[in-house]
PDB file of C-alpha atoms and ligand atoms in Angstrom:
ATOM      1  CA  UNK R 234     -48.200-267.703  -4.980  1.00 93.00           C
ATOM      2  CA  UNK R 235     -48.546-264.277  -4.267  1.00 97.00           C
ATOM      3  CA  UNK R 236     -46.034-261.946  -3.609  1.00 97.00           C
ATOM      4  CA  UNK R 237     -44.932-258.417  -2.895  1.00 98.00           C
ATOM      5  CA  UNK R 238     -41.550-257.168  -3.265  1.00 97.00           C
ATOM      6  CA  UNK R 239     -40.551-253.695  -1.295  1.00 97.00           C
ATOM      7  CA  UNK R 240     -37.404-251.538  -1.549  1.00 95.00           C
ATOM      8  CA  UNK R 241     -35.966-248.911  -2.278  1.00 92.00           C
ATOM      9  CA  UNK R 242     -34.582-247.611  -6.156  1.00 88.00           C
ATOM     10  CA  UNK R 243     -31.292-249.575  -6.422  1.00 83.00           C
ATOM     11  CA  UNK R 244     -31.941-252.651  -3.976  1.00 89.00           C
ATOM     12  CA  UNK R 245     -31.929-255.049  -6.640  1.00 89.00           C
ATOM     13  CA  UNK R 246     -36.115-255.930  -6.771  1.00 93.00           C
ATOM     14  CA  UNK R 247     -36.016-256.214 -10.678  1.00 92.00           C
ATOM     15  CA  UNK R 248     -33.512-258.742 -10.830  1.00 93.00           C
ATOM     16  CA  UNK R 249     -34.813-261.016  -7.763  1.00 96.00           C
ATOM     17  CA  UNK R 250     -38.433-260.530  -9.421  1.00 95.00           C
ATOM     18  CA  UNK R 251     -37.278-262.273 -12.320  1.00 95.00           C
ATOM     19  CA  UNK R 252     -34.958-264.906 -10.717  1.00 95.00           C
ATOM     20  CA  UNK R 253     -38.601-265.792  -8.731  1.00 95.00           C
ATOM     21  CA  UNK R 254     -40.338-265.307 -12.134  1.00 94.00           C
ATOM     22  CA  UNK R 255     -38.193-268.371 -13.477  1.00 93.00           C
ATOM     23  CA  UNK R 256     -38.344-270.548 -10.569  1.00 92.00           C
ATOM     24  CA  UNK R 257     -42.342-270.098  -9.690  1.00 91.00           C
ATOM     25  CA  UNK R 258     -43.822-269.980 -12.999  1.00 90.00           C
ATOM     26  CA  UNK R 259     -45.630-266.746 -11.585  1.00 93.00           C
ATOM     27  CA  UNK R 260     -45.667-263.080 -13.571  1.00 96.00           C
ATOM     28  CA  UNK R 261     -43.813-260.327 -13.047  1.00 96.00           C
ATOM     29  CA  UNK R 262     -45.851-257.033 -12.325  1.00 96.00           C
ATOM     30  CA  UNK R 263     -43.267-254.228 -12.403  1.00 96.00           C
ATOM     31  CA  UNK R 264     -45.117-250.896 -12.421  1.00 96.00           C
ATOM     32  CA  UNK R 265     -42.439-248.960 -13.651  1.00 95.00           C
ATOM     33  CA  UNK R 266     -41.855-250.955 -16.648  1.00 95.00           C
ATOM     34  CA  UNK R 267     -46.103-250.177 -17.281  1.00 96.00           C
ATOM     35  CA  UNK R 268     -45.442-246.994 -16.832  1.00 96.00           C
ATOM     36  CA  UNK R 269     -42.658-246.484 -19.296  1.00 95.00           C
ATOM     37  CA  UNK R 270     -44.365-248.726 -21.668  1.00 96.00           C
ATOM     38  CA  UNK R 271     -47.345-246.558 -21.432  1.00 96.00           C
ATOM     39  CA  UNK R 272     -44.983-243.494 -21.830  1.00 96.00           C
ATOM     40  CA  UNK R 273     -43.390-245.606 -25.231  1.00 96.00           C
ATOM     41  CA  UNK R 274     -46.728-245.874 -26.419  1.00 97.00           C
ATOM     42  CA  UNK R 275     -47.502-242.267 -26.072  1.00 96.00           C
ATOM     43  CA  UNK R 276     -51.138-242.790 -24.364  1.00 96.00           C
ATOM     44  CA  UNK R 277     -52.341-240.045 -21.634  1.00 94.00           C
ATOM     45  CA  UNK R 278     -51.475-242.098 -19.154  1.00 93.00           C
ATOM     46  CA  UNK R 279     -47.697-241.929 -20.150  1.00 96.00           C
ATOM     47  CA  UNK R 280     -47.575-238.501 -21.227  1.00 96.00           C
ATOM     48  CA  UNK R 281     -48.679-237.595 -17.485  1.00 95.00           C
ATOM     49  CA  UNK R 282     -46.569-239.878 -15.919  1.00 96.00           C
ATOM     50  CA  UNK R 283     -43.332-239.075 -17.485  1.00 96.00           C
ATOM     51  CA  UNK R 284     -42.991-235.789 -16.285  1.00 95.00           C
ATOM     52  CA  UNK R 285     -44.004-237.264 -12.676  1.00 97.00           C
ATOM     53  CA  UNK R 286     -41.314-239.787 -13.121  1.00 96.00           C
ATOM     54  CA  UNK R 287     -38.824-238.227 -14.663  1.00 94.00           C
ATOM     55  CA  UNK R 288     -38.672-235.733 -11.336  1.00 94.00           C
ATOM     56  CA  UNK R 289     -38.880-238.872  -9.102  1.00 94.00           C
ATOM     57  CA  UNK R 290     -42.179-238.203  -7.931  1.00 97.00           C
ATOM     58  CA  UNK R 291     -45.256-240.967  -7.610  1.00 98.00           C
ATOM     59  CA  UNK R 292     -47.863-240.809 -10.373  1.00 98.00           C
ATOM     60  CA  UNK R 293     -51.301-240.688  -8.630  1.00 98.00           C
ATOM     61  CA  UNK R 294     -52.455-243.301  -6.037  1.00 98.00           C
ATOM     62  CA  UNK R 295     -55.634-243.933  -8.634  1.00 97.00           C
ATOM     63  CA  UNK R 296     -54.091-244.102 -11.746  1.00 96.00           C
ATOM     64  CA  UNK R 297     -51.837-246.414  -9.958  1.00 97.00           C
ATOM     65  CA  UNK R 298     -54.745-248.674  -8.710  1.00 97.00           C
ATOM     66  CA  UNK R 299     -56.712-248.769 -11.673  1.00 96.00           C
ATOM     67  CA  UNK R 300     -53.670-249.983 -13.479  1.00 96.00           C
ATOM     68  CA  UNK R 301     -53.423-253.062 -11.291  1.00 96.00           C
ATOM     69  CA  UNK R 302     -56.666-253.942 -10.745  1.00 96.00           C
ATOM     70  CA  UNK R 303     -57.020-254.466 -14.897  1.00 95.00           C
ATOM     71  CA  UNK R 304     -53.468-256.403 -14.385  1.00 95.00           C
ATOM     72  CA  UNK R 305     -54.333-258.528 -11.924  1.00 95.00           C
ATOM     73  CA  UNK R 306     -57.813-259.390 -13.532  1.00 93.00           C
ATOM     74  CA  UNK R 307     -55.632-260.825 -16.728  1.00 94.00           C
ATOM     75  CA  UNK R 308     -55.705-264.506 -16.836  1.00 94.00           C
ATOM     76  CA  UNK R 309     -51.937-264.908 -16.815  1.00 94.00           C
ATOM     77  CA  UNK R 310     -51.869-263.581 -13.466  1.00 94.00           C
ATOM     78  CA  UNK R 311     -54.113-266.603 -12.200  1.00 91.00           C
ATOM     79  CA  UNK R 312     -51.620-268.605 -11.507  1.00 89.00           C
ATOM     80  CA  UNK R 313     -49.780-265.764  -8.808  1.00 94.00           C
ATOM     81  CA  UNK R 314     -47.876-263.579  -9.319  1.00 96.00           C
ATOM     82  CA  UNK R 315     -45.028-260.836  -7.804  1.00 97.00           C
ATOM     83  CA  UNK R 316     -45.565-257.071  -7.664  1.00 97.00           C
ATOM     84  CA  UNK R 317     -42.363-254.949  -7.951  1.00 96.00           C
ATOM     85  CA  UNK R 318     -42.949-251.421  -7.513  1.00 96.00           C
ATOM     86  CA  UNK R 319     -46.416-251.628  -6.579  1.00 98.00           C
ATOM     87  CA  UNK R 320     -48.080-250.589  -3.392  1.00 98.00           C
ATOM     88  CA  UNK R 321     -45.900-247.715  -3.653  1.00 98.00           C
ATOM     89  CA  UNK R 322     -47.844-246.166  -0.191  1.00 98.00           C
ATOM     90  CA  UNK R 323     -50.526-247.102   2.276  1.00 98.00           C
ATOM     91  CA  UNK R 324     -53.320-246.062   0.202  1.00 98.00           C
ATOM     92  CA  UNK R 325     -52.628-248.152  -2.516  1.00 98.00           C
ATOM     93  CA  UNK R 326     -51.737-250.981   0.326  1.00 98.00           C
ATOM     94  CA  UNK R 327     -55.093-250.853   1.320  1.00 98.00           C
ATOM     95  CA  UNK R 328     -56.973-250.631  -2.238  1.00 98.00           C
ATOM     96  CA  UNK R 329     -54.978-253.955  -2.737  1.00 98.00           C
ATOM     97  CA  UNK R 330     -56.319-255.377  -0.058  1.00 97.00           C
ATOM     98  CA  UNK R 331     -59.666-254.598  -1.253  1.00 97.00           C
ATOM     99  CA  UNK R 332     -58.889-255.816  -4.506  1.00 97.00           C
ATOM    100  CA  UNK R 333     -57.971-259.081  -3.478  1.00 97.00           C
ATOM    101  CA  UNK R 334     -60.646-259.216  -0.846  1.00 97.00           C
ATOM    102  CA  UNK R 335     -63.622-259.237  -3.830  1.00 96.00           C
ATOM    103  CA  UNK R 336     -61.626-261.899  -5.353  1.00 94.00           C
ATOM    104  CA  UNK R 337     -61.326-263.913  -2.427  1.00 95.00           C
ATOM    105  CA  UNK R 338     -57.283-263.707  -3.116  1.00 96.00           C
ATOM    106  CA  UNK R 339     -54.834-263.295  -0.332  1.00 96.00           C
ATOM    107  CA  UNK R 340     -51.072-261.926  -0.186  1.00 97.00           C
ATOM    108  CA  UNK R 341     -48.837-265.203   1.017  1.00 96.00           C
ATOM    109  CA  UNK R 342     -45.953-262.814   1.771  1.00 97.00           C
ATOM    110  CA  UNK R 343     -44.262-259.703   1.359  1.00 98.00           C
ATOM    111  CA  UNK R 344     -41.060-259.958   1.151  1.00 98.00           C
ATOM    112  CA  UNK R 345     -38.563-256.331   2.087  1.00 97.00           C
ATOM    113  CA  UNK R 346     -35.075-255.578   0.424  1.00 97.00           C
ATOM    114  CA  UNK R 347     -33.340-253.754   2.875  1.00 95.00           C
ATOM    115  CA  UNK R 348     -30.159-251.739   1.922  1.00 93.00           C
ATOM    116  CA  UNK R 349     -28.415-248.922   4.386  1.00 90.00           C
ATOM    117  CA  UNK R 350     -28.589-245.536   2.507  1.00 85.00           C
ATOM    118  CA  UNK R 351     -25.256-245.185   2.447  1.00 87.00           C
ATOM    119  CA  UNK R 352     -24.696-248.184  -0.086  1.00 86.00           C
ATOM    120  CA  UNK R 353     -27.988-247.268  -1.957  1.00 85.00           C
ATOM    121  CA  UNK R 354     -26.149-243.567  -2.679  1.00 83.00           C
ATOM    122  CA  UNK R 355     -23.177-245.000  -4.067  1.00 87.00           C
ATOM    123  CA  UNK R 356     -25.114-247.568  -6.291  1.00 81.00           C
ATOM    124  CA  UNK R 357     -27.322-245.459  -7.598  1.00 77.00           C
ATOM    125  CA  UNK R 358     -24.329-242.545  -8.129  1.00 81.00           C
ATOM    126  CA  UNK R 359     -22.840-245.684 -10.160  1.00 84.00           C
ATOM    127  CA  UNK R 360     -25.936-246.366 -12.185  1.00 78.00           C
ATOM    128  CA  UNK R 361     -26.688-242.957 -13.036  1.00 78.00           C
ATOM    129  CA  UNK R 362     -22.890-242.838 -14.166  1.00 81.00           C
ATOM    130  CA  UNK R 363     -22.761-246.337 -16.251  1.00 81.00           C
ATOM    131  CA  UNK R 364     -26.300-245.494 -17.665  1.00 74.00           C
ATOM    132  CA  UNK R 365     -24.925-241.839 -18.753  1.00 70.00           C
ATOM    133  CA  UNK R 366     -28.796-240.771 -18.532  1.00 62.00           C
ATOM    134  CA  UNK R 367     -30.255-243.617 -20.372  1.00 70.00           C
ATOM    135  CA  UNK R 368     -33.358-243.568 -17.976  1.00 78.00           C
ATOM    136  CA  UNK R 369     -34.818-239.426 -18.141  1.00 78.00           C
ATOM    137  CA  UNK R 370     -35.254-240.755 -14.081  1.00 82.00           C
ATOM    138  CA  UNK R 371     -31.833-242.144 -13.118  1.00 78.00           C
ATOM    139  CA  UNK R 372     -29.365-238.725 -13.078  1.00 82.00           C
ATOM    140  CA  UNK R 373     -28.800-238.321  -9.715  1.00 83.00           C
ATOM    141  CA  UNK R 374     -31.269-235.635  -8.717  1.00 87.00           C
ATOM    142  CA  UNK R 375     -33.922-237.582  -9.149  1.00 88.00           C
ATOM    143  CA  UNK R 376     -32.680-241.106  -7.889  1.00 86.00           C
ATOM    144  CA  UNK R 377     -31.623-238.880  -4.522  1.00 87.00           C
ATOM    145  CA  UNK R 378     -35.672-237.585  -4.636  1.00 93.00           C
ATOM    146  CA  UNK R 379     -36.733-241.207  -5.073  1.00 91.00           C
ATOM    147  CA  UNK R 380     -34.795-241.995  -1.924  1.00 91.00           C
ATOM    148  CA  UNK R 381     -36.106-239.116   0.082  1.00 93.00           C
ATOM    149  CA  UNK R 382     -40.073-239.808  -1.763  1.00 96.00           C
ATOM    150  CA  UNK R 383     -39.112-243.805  -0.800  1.00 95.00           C
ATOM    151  CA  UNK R 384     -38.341-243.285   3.094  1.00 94.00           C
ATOM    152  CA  UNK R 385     -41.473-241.447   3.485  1.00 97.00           C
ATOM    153  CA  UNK R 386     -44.257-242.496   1.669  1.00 97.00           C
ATOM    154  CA  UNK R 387     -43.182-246.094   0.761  1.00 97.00           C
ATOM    155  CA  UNK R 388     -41.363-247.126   3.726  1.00 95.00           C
ATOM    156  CA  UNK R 389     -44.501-247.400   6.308  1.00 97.00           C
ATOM    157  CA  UNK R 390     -45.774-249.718   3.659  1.00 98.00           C
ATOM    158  CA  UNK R 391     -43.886-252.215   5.341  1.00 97.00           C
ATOM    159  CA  UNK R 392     -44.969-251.155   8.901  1.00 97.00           C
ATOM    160  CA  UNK R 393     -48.409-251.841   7.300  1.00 98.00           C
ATOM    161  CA  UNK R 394     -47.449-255.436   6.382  1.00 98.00           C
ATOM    162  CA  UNK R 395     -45.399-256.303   9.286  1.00 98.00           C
ATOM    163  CA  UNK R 396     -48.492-255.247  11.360  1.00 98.00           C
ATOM    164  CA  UNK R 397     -50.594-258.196   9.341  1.00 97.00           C
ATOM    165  CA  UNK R 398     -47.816-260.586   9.901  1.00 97.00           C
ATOM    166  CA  UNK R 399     -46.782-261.070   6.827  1.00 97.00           C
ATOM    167  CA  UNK R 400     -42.902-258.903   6.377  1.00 97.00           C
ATOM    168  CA  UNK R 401     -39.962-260.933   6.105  1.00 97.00           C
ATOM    169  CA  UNK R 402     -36.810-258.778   5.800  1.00 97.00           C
ATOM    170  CA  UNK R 403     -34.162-259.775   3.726  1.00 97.00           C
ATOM    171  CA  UNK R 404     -30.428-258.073   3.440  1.00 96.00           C
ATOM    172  CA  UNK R 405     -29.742-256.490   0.105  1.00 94.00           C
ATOM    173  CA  UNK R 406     -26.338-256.036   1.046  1.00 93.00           C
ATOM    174  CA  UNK R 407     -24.687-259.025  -0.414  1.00 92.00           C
ATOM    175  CA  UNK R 408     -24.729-260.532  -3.693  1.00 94.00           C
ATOM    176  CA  UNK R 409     -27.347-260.833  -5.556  1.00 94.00           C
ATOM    177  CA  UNK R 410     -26.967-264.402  -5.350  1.00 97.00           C
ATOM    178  CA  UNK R 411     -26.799-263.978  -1.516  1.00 97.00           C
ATOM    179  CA  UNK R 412     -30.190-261.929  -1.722  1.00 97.00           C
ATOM    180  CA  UNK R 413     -31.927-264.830  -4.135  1.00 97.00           C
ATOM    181  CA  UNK R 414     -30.968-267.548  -1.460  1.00 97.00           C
ATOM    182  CA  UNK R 415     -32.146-265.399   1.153  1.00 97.00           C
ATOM    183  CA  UNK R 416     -35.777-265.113  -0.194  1.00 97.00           C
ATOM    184  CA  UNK R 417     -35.569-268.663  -1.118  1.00 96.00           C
ATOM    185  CA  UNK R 418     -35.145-269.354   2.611  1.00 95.00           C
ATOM    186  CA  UNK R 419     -37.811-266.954   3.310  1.00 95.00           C
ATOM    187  CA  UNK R 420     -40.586-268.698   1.299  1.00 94.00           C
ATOM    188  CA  UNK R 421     -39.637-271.912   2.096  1.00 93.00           C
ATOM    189  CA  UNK R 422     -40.438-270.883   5.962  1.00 90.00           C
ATOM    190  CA  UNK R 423     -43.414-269.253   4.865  1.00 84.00           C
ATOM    191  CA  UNK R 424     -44.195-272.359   3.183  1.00 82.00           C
ATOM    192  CA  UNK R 425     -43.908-274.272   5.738  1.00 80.00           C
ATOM    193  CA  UNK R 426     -45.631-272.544   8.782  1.00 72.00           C
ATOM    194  CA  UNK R 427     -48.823-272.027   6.592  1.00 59.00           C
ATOM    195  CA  UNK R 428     -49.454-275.084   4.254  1.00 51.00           C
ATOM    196  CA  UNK R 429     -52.646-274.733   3.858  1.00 51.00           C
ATOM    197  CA  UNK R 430     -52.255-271.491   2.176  1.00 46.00           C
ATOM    198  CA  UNK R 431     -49.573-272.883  -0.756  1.00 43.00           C
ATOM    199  CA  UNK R 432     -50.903-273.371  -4.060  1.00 44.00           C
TER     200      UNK R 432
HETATM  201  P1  LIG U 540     -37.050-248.798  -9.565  1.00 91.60           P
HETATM  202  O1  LIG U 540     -35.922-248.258 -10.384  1.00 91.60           O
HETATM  203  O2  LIG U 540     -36.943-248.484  -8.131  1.00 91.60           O
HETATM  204  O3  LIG U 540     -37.335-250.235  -9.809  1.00 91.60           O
HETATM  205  P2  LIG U 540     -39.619-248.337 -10.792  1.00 91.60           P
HETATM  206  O4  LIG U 540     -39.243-248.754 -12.165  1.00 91.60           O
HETATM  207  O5  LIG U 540     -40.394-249.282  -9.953  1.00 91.60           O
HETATM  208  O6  LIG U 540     -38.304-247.917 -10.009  1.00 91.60           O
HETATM  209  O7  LIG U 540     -40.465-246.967 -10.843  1.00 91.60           O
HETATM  210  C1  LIG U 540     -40.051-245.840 -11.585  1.00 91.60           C
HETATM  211  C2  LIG U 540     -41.019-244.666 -11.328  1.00 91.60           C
HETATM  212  O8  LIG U 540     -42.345-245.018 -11.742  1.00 91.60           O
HETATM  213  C3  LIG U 540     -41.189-244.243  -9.865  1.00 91.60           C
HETATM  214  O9  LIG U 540     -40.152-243.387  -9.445  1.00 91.60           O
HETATM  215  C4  LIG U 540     -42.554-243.549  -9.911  1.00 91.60           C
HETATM  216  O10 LIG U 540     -42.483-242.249 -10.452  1.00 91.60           O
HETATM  217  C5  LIG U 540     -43.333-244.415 -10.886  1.00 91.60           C
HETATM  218  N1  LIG U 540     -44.070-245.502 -10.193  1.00 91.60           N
HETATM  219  C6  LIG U 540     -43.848-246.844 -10.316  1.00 91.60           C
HETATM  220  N2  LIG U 540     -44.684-247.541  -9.528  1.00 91.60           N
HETATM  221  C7  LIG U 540     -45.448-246.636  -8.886  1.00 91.60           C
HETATM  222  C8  LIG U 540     -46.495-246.719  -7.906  1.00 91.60           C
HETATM  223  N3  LIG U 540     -46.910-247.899  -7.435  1.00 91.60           N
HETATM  224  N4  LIG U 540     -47.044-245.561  -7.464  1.00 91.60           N
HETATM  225  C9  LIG U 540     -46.651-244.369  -7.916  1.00 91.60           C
HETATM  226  N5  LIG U 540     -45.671-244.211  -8.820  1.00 91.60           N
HETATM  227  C10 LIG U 540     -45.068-245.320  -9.310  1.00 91.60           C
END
């Protein structure tokens, strides 16, 4: 299984990710959690992206692209796998495609967080508060530029799926647990209407 999970900083992707990670046997590919590792490891790579990061920005479509095409060619991703973070905009949308085209790999669904900004403001006000800083990128200047970077390059990105058919939109409003059943539902549909394309 294949999967992409969009929304915005604070909706709560991380955690679902790995909730699906434990039920589906698939990997986790969080791009942000590359990126600081490559920033912990002090290669190029990092050095550059940290200071994009750390003002909320997004590091470079290619840089981006490159990183995922070598992560996606791994053989622990054979079995399927769930990007978090990643495409971040509709350029990097469409070099997935691409990517998975030459493979002859398909997405079976991307699957939307949705959150009201109002909530999103006051949890990531909280997290920036119970973190005190811990992340250089979660103070709220630069969660409140993540928002603003989020609604307009990232949020078409779903446009862009919905357009293929393959968006389901989920509330991130409730629980978490609310959220996991609510994706659960979602893939068990998907499942359903397309069997030919589970595996
Ligand atoms: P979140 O807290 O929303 O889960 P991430 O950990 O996914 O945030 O990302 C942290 C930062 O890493 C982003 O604000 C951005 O600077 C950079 N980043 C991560 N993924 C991408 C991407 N696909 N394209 C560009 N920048 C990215």
């Amino acid at each position: 299984m294949r999967l992409v999970l969009l929304g915005p900083p604070g909706a709560g992707k991380g955690t679902q990710a790995e909730r699906l990670v434990r039920q589906h046997g698939i990997v986790q590919l969080s791009t942000g959690d590359m990126l600081r590792a490559a920033t912990a490891a002090g290669t190029e790579v990092g050095k550059r992206a940290k200071t994009i990061m750390d003002r909320g920005d997004l590091v470079p479509d290619d840089v981006m692209v490159e990183i995922i095409a070598d992560r996606i060619s791994r053989p622990d991703a054979g079995r399927g796998f769930i990007l978090d973070g990643f495409p971040r905009t509709i350029a990097q949308a469409e070099a997935l495609d691409r990517l998975l085209d030459t493979k002859g790999l398909k997405l079976d669904r991307v699957i939307e967080i949705a959150v009201d900004e109002a909530m999103l403001k006051d949890r990531i006000e909280n997290r920036a508060r119970q973190t005190g800083g811990a992340r250089a990128d979660d103070t709220v200047a630069t969660l409140h530029n993540r928002i603003a970077v989020y609604r307009k390059q990232t949020a078409p990105v779903g446009d862009y799926y919905g357009r293929k058919g393959l968006l389901s939109t989920v509330s991130g409003m409730g629980t978490m647990d609310e959220v996991t059943a609510a994706i659960g539902g979602v893939l068990r549909t998907a499942a359903g209407a397309a069997p030919e394309a589970a595996n």
